[in-house]
Every structure is written in C-alpha cells, then in structure tokens.
Amino acid sequence: MELLKKMRFPKRYSIILLTFICTSVCYLEGIGFSIVYTAAADSIGVNQSSKGLILSVFYYGYVMSQVHGGLAAQYVGGRRVLLFSFLLWSLTCAFAPLDAGKVNMMVVARFLVGVAQGFIFPSIHTILAQWVPPHERSRSISLTTSGMYLGAAGGMLVLPSLVKYKGPQSVFMVESSLGIMWSFLWFRFSSDPVRSEHPKAAAGFGEHNLPVSREKKIPSAGNLRRFTKIPWKKIIFSLPIWAIVVNNFTFHYALYVLMNWLPTYFELGLQLSLQDMGSSKMIPYFNMFIFSNTGGILADHLITRRLLSVTKTRKLLNTIDFVIAALALMAIPLFRNPSWTIICSSISLGFLALGRAGFAVNHMDVAPRYAGIVMGVSNTAGTLAGIVGVGLTGRILEAAKSADMDLTSIECWKNVFLIPAYLCIFSSFFFLLFATCEKIFE
C-alpha cells in the first residue's frame, strides 16, 4: 500500500494534461471557424476585405480580456476563471447561427467568443506557475501550448469533411460539445495547489518542488486582494518584458495569418479544395505539436544538465528557430506546388513552435509570482497581431483584386508572407539583445 502511494500519479501532471486538452479544444474552435466561414463566405461571394473583418473580430474581443484575465486569475484563482471562460465560449458557440450574410450577428458572436477565450491563457500561466517546479517549466509549457497545434491539426483533418457531409452548423455543435465536456472534466479533477504547510496532503511525488517556499503559505485570493500590489511601472518599462511582448506579437502574427488565410491560399491561390487535400492539410499544425514538445524537452535538457545557462538556452532556441521560420515564410509564395507549400508552412510553423521554449516560458522565469499578469500583457500584443495581421491580409488581397490582379499570382500573395518573415528576423534579434531569465519581480 505504501508503495502504491509513492507511485501515485502526481497531481501536477493531471493539471498539465487538462490544460493541454484545453488548448487543443480552443484551437480546434479557431481553425474550425476559419474553415466554416471561408466555405460559407465564398459560396455567397463575400469579398476578401469583409472576410478579413469577420475573421479578425474575434481578436478584438480577445485583446480586451487578456490583462483582465491575468488580474482575475491573480485575485479569484486561475482554476475558477478558466472554468467560467470555457463555459462562456462553449455556450456562445452553441447558440450562434452561421449565416455569412448576417454580418452584425457574426461580429457579435465572434466578439463574445474572443472575450471569453481571452481569459484562458493568463489563467493557465497562473495555474502552471503555482503547480510546476522551475526545472519542468519548459516541457510543461511546451506540452500545454502544443495542444493548440494538435487541435488545429485535428480540425484541418476532420472538419472539412464534417462541413461537406453534415453542414457548417454541425461544426459549431461539435466544438461547443467538446467545450462543455472539458469544463466538466476540469470541474471534477482540477484543484488548487496543496498548501505547503500541509506537506502530507501532497498528491504525489514532486509537489514539494512547487515554486513556492515551503515555509510560506500559498496566498489565498483574499490575501492577494489585500496585500499584492502589481508592479505596473516596472512591467511597462522593463526591456526583458518587451522582449517577450515583441516575440509574442510576431509569433501570433505569423500563426494567425497562416491559420486564417492558408485555407484561402489553397482554395484561391493554388486552386485546390481542402476536401481534396486529404490528411496533408493537417501536417503544418501536427508539425507544430511535435516541434513544440521537442523544444521543451531540449530546453530542459540543456538547463538541467548545465550545458547552457537558462538565459543562453532561451536565447539560442528563440533566435535560431525564428530565423529559420522567416526563411520558410519567404519561400512559400515562390513555390506554386501544393506539396512545397505544405513543406514550407510546416517548417515555418514547426520552428516557430520550437522557439516557444524561448520567449513563451520566459514569463515564469522573470515573474513567477505575476506570470498570469505578464502573460496577459504579452498575449495582448499577440492578440493585436491577430487583429492587424488577419485584417491587413484581407486588405492586401482586396487591393490586389481591385487592381485587376489574379489571386493565383505570386505578386498577390508575396507581401502576405514577407511581412511575418521580416517580423521574425527583427524579433529574434530583439530577444537576443534584451531578454534575461533572472527574476526581476519579487
């Protein structure tokens, strides 16, 4: 019996697994909407600029709740905030009818889903900062965020066929059902961290490695509300924080442009139906899933074996991976072959995901106590990238169409991929110059 207790599955692992499933479902919803709306809009001749508006309005709602999500998680508790936000977007998705012609209704629905999902990642970072010891952070964050890519891959593989055989509205029902099912699992199996003054109550081996002093009590929401003062000035004027923010903006600019416009590029740029592409259309996102976890394992290996310092590890992975991603983005419009487009987009997204072992874990390095708030600030920039990138891409394509350019030509799509490529190069050097892994917030 004593042996079984020692071998019991550590509680923090179940928390990480549930957050992994959480991000998978969120991105399944995101990629699902871009597929469903692209099909519905093209069927009634909606122009590219209007498509860009509908596809980007999610990010307007998302950006509004990022910092508030971090604050709510800090004061109320990440576990509760995560449950509330998941239920809210699931129910909104369930009751929102799909009609590409009713622009106002679509705008309101996508805005509400964006607001609800904006609370999710700040809450997750708050939860993981409490549960995960420093030497496991790279791979735990990498596993959690890799759920985004597995969800996107699964969406690209399954949802086009679901649209074809069951209709677009069926996608919304599947997504909302998955959201409600996850909410039940989270309510049933999640918990707040075990208080360190009760070490015998630990759920399993390793709970004593939580990044909280064993002599100190994990503050309750009420204590946080009374005693915690958020160092806003230090956050705003910190160059290491700006290194995270700039790279988060670039990562999401590239990701959201590809996630929202790659279906259009295949349909209009390459004249290839998503339904006819089979499983190949999921490869870029599945590649992100593999590379994200590889990056986390590699980073923790370099750190725990003392091959490189934490700061050098983060900078090495971030810089090399963003530069490789930039080169792959530049190559996408040069190849008019679907296979090469899949390869280039897979390399680009894969190395961007590998680079998350650099900037994306850095929140917990520099500010473990305020990880959710710093993540909220950083993800606000990432969400602005969605607003700017997705909307700007629609305007670029509409301008090309207005100039009587053929949307199958290289010239129409060149700037769509060059802009995120240049951003990747700039961001990699910014992180190299200004990032640190020293704790700058006590």
Coordinates of C-alpha atoms in Angstrom, one line a residue:
M1 CA 0.0 0.0 0.0
E2 CA 2.8 2.4 0.9
L3 CA 4.5 1.6 -2.4
L4 CA 1.3 2.4 -4.3
K5 CA 1.0 5.8 -2.6
K6 CA 4.6 6.6 -3.6
M7 CA 3.9 5.6 -7.2
R8 CA 0.7 7.6 -7.4
F9 CA 0.3 9.9 -10.4
P10 CA 1.5 13.4 -9.3
K11 CA -1.4 15.9 -9.3
R12 CA 0.5 18.5 -11.3
Y13 CA 0.7 16.1 -14.2
S14 CA -3.1 15.8 -14.4
I15 CA -3.3 19.6 -14.3
I16 CA -0.9 19.9 -17.2
L17 CA -2.8 17.2 -19.1
L18 CA -6.1 19.0 -18.6
T19 CA -4.6 22.3 -19.8
F20 CA -3.2 20.5 -22.8
I21 CA -6.7 19.3 -23.7
C22 CA -8.0 22.8 -23.0
T23 CA -5.7 24.5 -25.6
S24 CA -6.5 21.7 -28.1
V25 CA -10.2 22.4 -27.9
C26 CA -9.7 26.1 -28.2
Y27 CA -7.7 25.9 -31.4
L28 CA -10.0 23.3 -32.8
E29 CA -12.7 26.0 -32.5
G30 CA -10.4 28.7 -34.0
I31 CA -9.4 26.7 -37.1
G32 CA -13.0 25.3 -37.4
F33 CA -14.4 28.8 -37.7
S34 CA -11.9 29.8 -40.4
I35 CA -12.8 26.7 -42.4
V36 CA -16.6 27.0 -41.9
Y37 CA -16.7 30.7 -42.6
T38 CA -14.4 30.5 -45.6
A39 CA -16.7 28.0 -47.2
A40 CA -19.9 29.9 -46.3
A41 CA -18.5 33.3 -47.4
D42 CA -17.1 32.0 -50.7
S43 CA -20.4 30.4 -51.6
I44 CA -22.2 33.8 -51.5
G45 CA -19.4 35.9 -52.9
V46 CA -18.3 37.8 -49.8
N47 CA -15.3 40.0 -50.7
Q48 CA -11.8 39.4 -49.1
S49 CA -11.9 42.6 -47.0
S50 CA -15.2 41.6 -45.4
K51 CA -13.8 38.2 -44.8
G52 CA -10.8 39.7 -43.1
L53 CA -13.2 41.8 -40.8
I54 CA -15.1 38.7 -39.7
L55 CA -12.0 36.6 -39.2
S56 CA -10.3 39.3 -37.2
V57 CA -13.2 40.4 -34.9
F58 CA -12.5 37.5 -32.6
Y59 CA -9.2 39.2 -31.7
Y60 CA -10.9 42.4 -30.8
G61 CA -12.8 40.6 -28.1
Y62 CA -9.7 38.5 -27.2
V63 CA -7.4 41.5 -26.7
M64 CA -9.9 43.2 -24.3
S65 CA -9.8 40.4 -21.8
Q66 CA -6.1 39.5 -21.7
V67 CA -4.9 41.8 -18.9
H68 CA -8.2 41.4 -17.1
G69 CA -7.8 37.6 -17.4
G70 CA -4.4 37.9 -15.6
L71 CA -5.9 40.1 -12.9
A72 CA -8.9 37.8 -12.4
A73 CA -6.6 34.7 -12.2
Q74 CA -4.4 36.5 -9.7
Y75 CA -7.2 37.5 -7.4
V76 CA -10.0 35.0 -7.9
G77 CA -7.9 32.0 -8.8
G78 CA -6.9 30.6 -12.2
R79 CA -8.9 27.4 -11.8
R80 CA -12.2 29.2 -11.4
V81 CA -11.6 31.8 -14.1
L82 CA -10.6 29.0 -16.6
L83 CA -13.8 27.1 -15.9
F84 CA -16.0 30.2 -16.3
S85 CA -14.4 31.3 -19.6
F86 CA -14.6 27.9 -21.1
L87 CA -18.3 27.5 -20.3
L88 CA -19.0 31.0 -21.7
W89 CA -17.4 30.5 -25.1
S90 CA -18.8 27.0 -25.4
L91 CA -22.4 28.2 -24.9
T92 CA -21.9 31.2 -27.2
C93 CA -20.7 28.9 -29.9
A94 CA -23.6 26.5 -29.4
F95 CA -26.3 29.2 -29.8
A96 CA -24.6 31.3 -32.6
P97 CA -26.1 30.5 -36.0
L98 CA -23.9 30.6 -39.0
D99 CA -25.0 33.0 -41.7
A100 CA -22.2 34.6 -43.7
G101 CA -24.7 37.2 -45.0
K102 CA -25.7 38.4 -41.5
V103 CA -22.5 40.4 -40.7
N104 CA -23.7 42.0 -37.5
M105 CA -24.7 38.7 -35.9
M106 CA -21.4 37.1 -36.9
V107 CA -19.5 40.1 -35.5
V108 CA -21.2 39.9 -32.1
A109 CA -20.9 36.1 -31.8
R110 CA -17.2 36.1 -32.7
F111 CA -16.5 39.1 -30.4
L112 CA -18.1 37.3 -27.4
V113 CA -16.1 34.1 -28.1
G114 CA -13.0 36.2 -28.2
V115 CA -13.7 37.9 -24.9
A116 CA -14.3 34.5 -23.3
Q117 CA -11.2 32.8 -24.7
G118 CA -9.1 35.8 -23.7
F119 CA -9.2 34.7 -20.1
I120 CA -7.8 31.3 -20.8
F121 CA -4.1 31.6 -21.4
P122 CA -3.4 34.1 -18.5
S123 CA -5.3 31.7 -16.2
I124 CA -3.3 28.7 -17.5
H125 CA 0.0 30.5 -16.8
T126 CA -1.1 31.5 -13.3
I127 CA -2.1 27.8 -12.6
L128 CA 1.2 26.4 -14.0
A129 CA 3.3 28.9 -12.2
Q130 CA 1.8 27.6 -9.0
W131 CA 2.0 23.9 -9.8
V132 CA 5.1 23.4 -11.9
P133 CA 8.7 23.5 -10.4
P134 CA 11.3 25.5 -12.4
H135 CA 13.1 22.5 -13.8
E136 CA 9.9 21.2 -15.5
R137 CA 8.6 24.6 -16.9
S138 CA 9.9 24.4 -20.4
R139 CA 8.4 21.0 -21.2
S140 CA 5.2 21.7 -19.2
I141 CA 4.5 24.9 -21.1
S142 CA 5.5 23.3 -24.4
L143 CA 3.2 20.4 -23.8
T144 CA 0.3 22.7 -22.8
T145 CA 0.7 25.0 -25.8
S146 CA 1.3 22.1 -28.2
G147 CA -2.4 21.3 -27.6
M148 CA -3.1 24.4 -29.7
Y149 CA -1.4 22.8 -32.7
L150 CA -2.8 19.3 -32.2
G151 CA -6.3 20.9 -32.1
A152 CA -5.6 22.8 -35.2
A153 CA -4.2 19.7 -36.9
G154 CA -7.3 17.7 -35.9
G155 CA -9.5 20.5 -37.1
M156 CA -7.9 20.7 -40.5
L157 CA -8.1 16.9 -40.9
V158 CA -11.7 16.3 -39.7
L159 CA -13.7 19.5 -40.0
P160 CA -13.7 20.0 -43.8
S161 CA -15.3 16.6 -44.3
L162 CA -17.8 17.3 -41.5
V163 CA -18.8 20.5 -43.3
K164 CA -19.2 18.6 -46.5
Y165 CA -21.4 15.8 -45.2
K166 CA -23.2 17.4 -42.1
G167 CA -23.2 21.1 -43.0
P168 CA -21.3 24.1 -41.4
Q169 CA -23.6 24.3 -38.3
S170 CA -22.5 20.9 -37.2
V171 CA -19.0 22.1 -36.6
F172 CA -20.3 24.6 -34.1
M173 CA -22.2 21.9 -32.2
V174 CA -19.2 19.6 -32.1
E175 CA -17.0 22.4 -30.8
S176 CA -19.4 23.5 -28.1
S177 CA -20.0 19.9 -27.0
L178 CA -16.3 19.4 -26.6
G179 CA -16.0 22.6 -24.6
I180 CA -18.8 21.6 -22.2
M181 CA -17.3 18.1 -21.8
W182 CA -13.9 19.7 -20.9
S183 CA -15.5 22.0 -18.4
F184 CA -17.0 19.0 -16.6
L185 CA -13.6 17.3 -16.5
W186 CA -11.9 20.4 -15.2
F187 CA -14.5 20.9 -12.5
R188 CA -14.3 17.3 -11.5
F189 CA -10.5 16.7 -11.5
S190 CA -8.7 20.1 -11.1
S191 CA -7.8 21.7 -7.7
D192 CA -5.8 24.5 -6.3
P193 CA -2.2 23.7 -5.3
V194 CA -1.7 21.9 -2.0
R195 CA -0.8 24.3 0.8
S196 CA 2.8 23.9 1.7
E197 CA 2.2 23.9 5.4
H198 CA 0.4 20.6 4.9
P199 CA 3.1 18.6 3.1
K200 CA 1.5 15.2 3.9
A201 CA -1.5 16.3 1.8
A202 CA 0.6 16.4 -1.3
A203 CA -1.0 14.5 -4.2
G204 CA 2.2 12.8 -5.3
F205 CA 5.9 12.9 -5.7
G206 CA 7.3 16.3 -6.7
E207 CA 4.6 18.5 -5.2
H208 CA 7.3 19.8 -2.8
N209 CA 9.1 21.2 -5.9
L210 CA 6.4 23.8 -6.4
P211 CA 8.0 27.3 -7.0
V212 CA 6.8 28.4 -3.5
S213 CA 8.8 28.5 -0.3
R214 CA 8.0 25.5 1.9
E215 CA 7.8 27.8 4.9
K216 CA 5.3 30.2 3.3
K217 CA 1.6 29.8 2.7
I218 CA 0.3 30.0 -0.8
P219 CA -1.7 33.2 -0.6
S220 CA -5.5 32.9 -0.9
A221 CA -7.5 35.1 -3.2
G222 CA -8.5 37.3 -0.3
N223 CA -4.9 37.7 0.8
L224 CA -3.8 38.6 -2.7
R225 CA -6.6 41.2 -2.9
R226 CA -5.3 42.8 0.3
F227 CA -1.6 42.6 0.0
T228 CA -0.5 42.2 -3.6
K229 CA 0.5 45.3 -5.4
I230 CA 1.0 44.8 -9.1
P231 CA 4.3 46.5 -10.2
W232 CA 2.8 48.0 -13.3
K233 CA 5.5 50.6 -13.8
K234 CA 8.3 48.0 -13.7
I235 CA 6.4 45.8 -16.1
I236 CA 5.8 48.5 -18.6
F237 CA 9.4 49.9 -18.7
S238 CA 11.2 46.5 -18.5
L239 CA 13.2 45.6 -21.6
P240 CA 13.1 41.9 -20.8
I241 CA 9.3 42.1 -20.7
W242 CA 9.3 43.9 -24.0
A243 CA 11.5 41.2 -25.5
I244 CA 8.7 38.7 -24.6
V245 CA 6.0 41.0 -25.9
V246 CA 7.7 41.7 -29.2
N247 CA 8.2 38.0 -29.8
N248 CA 4.7 37.1 -28.8
F249 CA 3.4 39.6 -31.3
T250 CA 5.5 38.2 -34.1
F251 CA 4.7 34.6 -33.3
H252 CA 1.0 35.2 -33.3
Y253 CA 1.1 37.4 -36.4
A254 CA 2.6 34.6 -38.4
L255 CA 0.4 31.9 -36.7
Y256 CA -2.9 33.8 -37.1
V257 CA -2.2 34.8 -40.7
L258 CA -1.4 31.2 -41.7
M259 CA -4.2 29.7 -39.6
N260 CA -6.9 32.1 -41.0
W261 CA -5.7 32.6 -44.6
L262 CA -3.9 29.3 -45.5
P263 CA -7.3 27.8 -46.4
T264 CA -8.0 30.7 -48.7
Y265 CA -4.5 30.4 -50.2
F266 CA -5.1 26.8 -51.0
E267 CA -8.6 27.5 -52.4
L268 CA -7.9 30.7 -54.4
G269 CA -4.1 30.9 -54.7
L270 CA -3.5 27.3 -55.6
Q271 CA -7.0 26.4 -56.9
L272 CA -7.1 23.4 -54.6
S273 CA -10.1 22.3 -52.5
L274 CA -9.4 21.5 -48.8
Q275 CA -11.6 18.4 -49.1
D276 CA -9.4 17.1 -51.9
M277 CA -6.1 17.5 -49.9
G278 CA -6.7 14.6 -47.6
S279 CA -4.5 14.4 -44.5
S280 CA -1.7 16.6 -45.9
K281 CA -3.6 19.8 -44.8
M282 CA -3.0 18.9 -41.1
I283 CA 0.8 18.4 -41.4
P284 CA 1.8 22.1 -40.6
Y285 CA -0.1 22.0 -37.3
F286 CA 0.9 18.5 -36.4
N287 CA 4.5 19.5 -37.1
M288 CA 4.0 22.4 -34.5
F289 CA 2.8 19.8 -32.0
I290 CA 5.9 17.7 -32.4
F291 CA 8.3 20.6 -32.5
S292 CA 6.8 22.4 -29.5
N293 CA 7.3 19.4 -27.3
T294 CA 10.8 18.8 -28.7
G295 CA 11.7 22.3 -27.9
G296 CA 10.5 22.0 -24.3
I297 CA 12.4 18.7 -23.7
L298 CA 15.5 20.1 -25.4
A299 CA 15.5 23.3 -23.3
D300 CA 15.0 21.4 -20.0
H301 CA 17.8 19.0 -21.0
L302 CA 20.2 21.9 -21.7
I303 CA 19.3 23.5 -18.4
T304 CA 19.2 20.5 -16.1
R305 CA 22.5 19.1 -17.5
R306 CA 24.0 22.5 -17.1
L307 CA 25.2 22.6 -20.7
L308 CA 23.9 26.1 -21.0
S309 CA 22.5 28.7 -18.6
V310 CA 18.8 29.3 -18.6
T311 CA 19.2 32.7 -20.4
K312 CA 21.5 31.3 -23.1
T313 CA 19.1 28.3 -23.6
R314 CA 16.1 30.6 -24.1
K315 CA 18.1 32.9 -26.5
L316 CA 19.6 30.1 -28.5
L317 CA 16.3 28.4 -29.2
N318 CA 14.4 31.6 -29.8
T319 CA 16.9 33.2 -32.2
I320 CA 17.7 30.2 -34.4
D321 CA 14.1 29.0 -34.7
F322 CA 12.6 32.4 -35.6
V323 CA 15.3 32.9 -38.3
I324 CA 14.6 29.5 -39.9
A325 CA 10.8 30.2 -39.7
A326 CA 11.4 33.5 -41.5
L327 CA 13.3 31.8 -44.4
A328 CA 10.5 29.3 -44.8
L329 CA 7.8 32.0 -44.9
M330 CA 9.7 33.8 -47.6
A331 CA 9.8 30.6 -49.7
I332 CA 6.0 29.9 -49.5
P333 CA 4.9 32.1 -52.4
L334 CA 7.9 31.0 -54.6
F335 CA 6.5 27.5 -55.0
R336 CA 3.2 27.1 -56.9
N337 CA 3.1 23.5 -55.9
P338 CA 0.8 22.3 -53.0
S339 CA 3.3 19.9 -51.7
W340 CA 6.0 22.5 -51.4
T341 CA 3.6 24.9 -49.8
I342 CA 2.8 22.3 -47.2
I343 CA 6.5 21.7 -46.6
C344 CA 7.4 25.4 -46.3
S345 CA 4.4 26.2 -44.0
S346 CA 5.3 23.1 -41.9
I347 CA 8.9 24.2 -41.5
S348 CA 7.8 27.8 -40.6
L349 CA 5.2 26.8 -38.1
G350 CA 7.3 24.0 -36.7
F351 CA 10.3 26.2 -35.9
L352 CA 8.1 28.9 -34.5
A353 CA 6.6 26.3 -32.1
L354 CA 10.2 25.2 -31.2
G355 CA 11.0 28.8 -30.4
R356 CA 8.3 28.9 -27.8
A357 CA 10.8 27.2 -25.5
G358 CA 12.5 30.6 -25.6
F359 CA 10.1 33.5 -25.2
A360 CA 6.9 31.7 -24.1
V361 CA 8.4 30.2 -21.0
N362 CA 10.2 33.4 -20.1
H363 CA 7.1 34.8 -18.3
M364 CA 7.7 32.3 -15.5
D365 CA 11.5 33.0 -15.4
V366 CA 11.3 36.7 -14.9
A367 CA 8.0 36.9 -12.9
P368 CA 6.8 33.6 -11.5
R369 CA 4.5 35.4 -9.0
Y370 CA 2.9 37.6 -11.7
A371 CA 3.1 35.1 -14.5
G372 CA -0.6 35.4 -15.4
I373 CA -0.5 39.2 -15.5
V374 CA 2.7 39.3 -17.6
M375 CA 1.2 36.7 -19.9
G376 CA -1.9 38.9 -20.1
V377 CA 0.2 41.8 -21.2
S378 CA 2.2 39.7 -23.6
N379 CA -0.8 38.0 -25.1
T380 CA -2.5 41.4 -25.6
A381 CA 0.3 42.1 -28.0
G382 CA -0.2 38.6 -29.6
T383 CA -3.9 39.3 -30.0
L384 CA -3.2 42.7 -31.6
A385 CA -1.1 40.8 -34.0
G386 CA -4.2 38.8 -34.9
I387 CA -6.2 42.0 -35.4
V388 CA -3.5 43.6 -37.5
G389 CA -2.3 40.6 -39.4
V390 CA -5.6 39.0 -40.3
G391 CA -7.3 42.3 -41.2
L392 CA -4.3 43.6 -43.1
T393 CA -4.0 40.4 -45.2
G394 CA -7.6 40.8 -46.2
R395 CA -6.9 44.4 -47.3
I396 CA -3.8 43.3 -49.2
L397 CA -5.7 40.7 -51.2
E398 CA -8.7 43.0 -51.8
A399 CA -6.3 45.8 -53.1
A400 CA -4.7 43.3 -55.4
K401 CA -8.2 42.2 -56.7
S402 CA -9.2 45.9 -57.2
A403 CA -6.0 46.4 -59.3
D404 CA -7.3 43.5 -61.5
M405 CA -4.5 41.2 -60.3
D406 CA -5.2 37.4 -60.4
L407 CA -5.3 35.9 -56.9
T408 CA -3.5 32.9 -58.2
S409 CA -0.4 35.0 -59.0
I410 CA 2.8 35.2 -56.8
E411 CA 2.6 39.0 -56.6
C412 CA -0.8 38.9 -54.8
W413 CA 0.5 36.7 -52.0
K414 CA 4.1 37.8 -51.7
N415 CA 3.6 40.5 -49.1
V416 CA 1.2 38.3 -47.1
F417 CA 4.1 36.0 -46.3
L418 CA 7.0 38.5 -46.4
I419 CA 5.6 40.7 -43.6
P420 CA 5.7 38.0 -40.9
A421 CA 9.1 36.8 -42.2
Y422 CA 10.7 40.2 -41.6
L423 CA 9.0 40.4 -38.2
C424 CA 10.5 37.1 -37.3
I425 CA 14.0 38.3 -38.1
F426 CA 13.6 41.6 -36.1
S427 CA 12.1 39.8 -33.1
S428 CA 14.8 37.2 -32.9
F429 CA 17.5 39.8 -32.6
F430 CA 15.4 41.9 -30.1
F431 CA 15.1 38.9 -27.9
L432 CA 18.8 38.1 -28.3
L433 CA 19.7 41.6 -27.1
F434 CA 17.3 42.3 -24.3
A435 CA 15.9 39.0 -22.9
T436 CA 17.0 37.6 -19.5
C437 CA 16.0 34.8 -17.2
E438 CA 16.9 36.5 -14.0
K439 CA 13.9 37.0 -11.7
I440 CA 13.1 40.7 -12.0
F441 CA 9.8 40.7 -10.0
E442 CA 9.8 39.5 -6.4

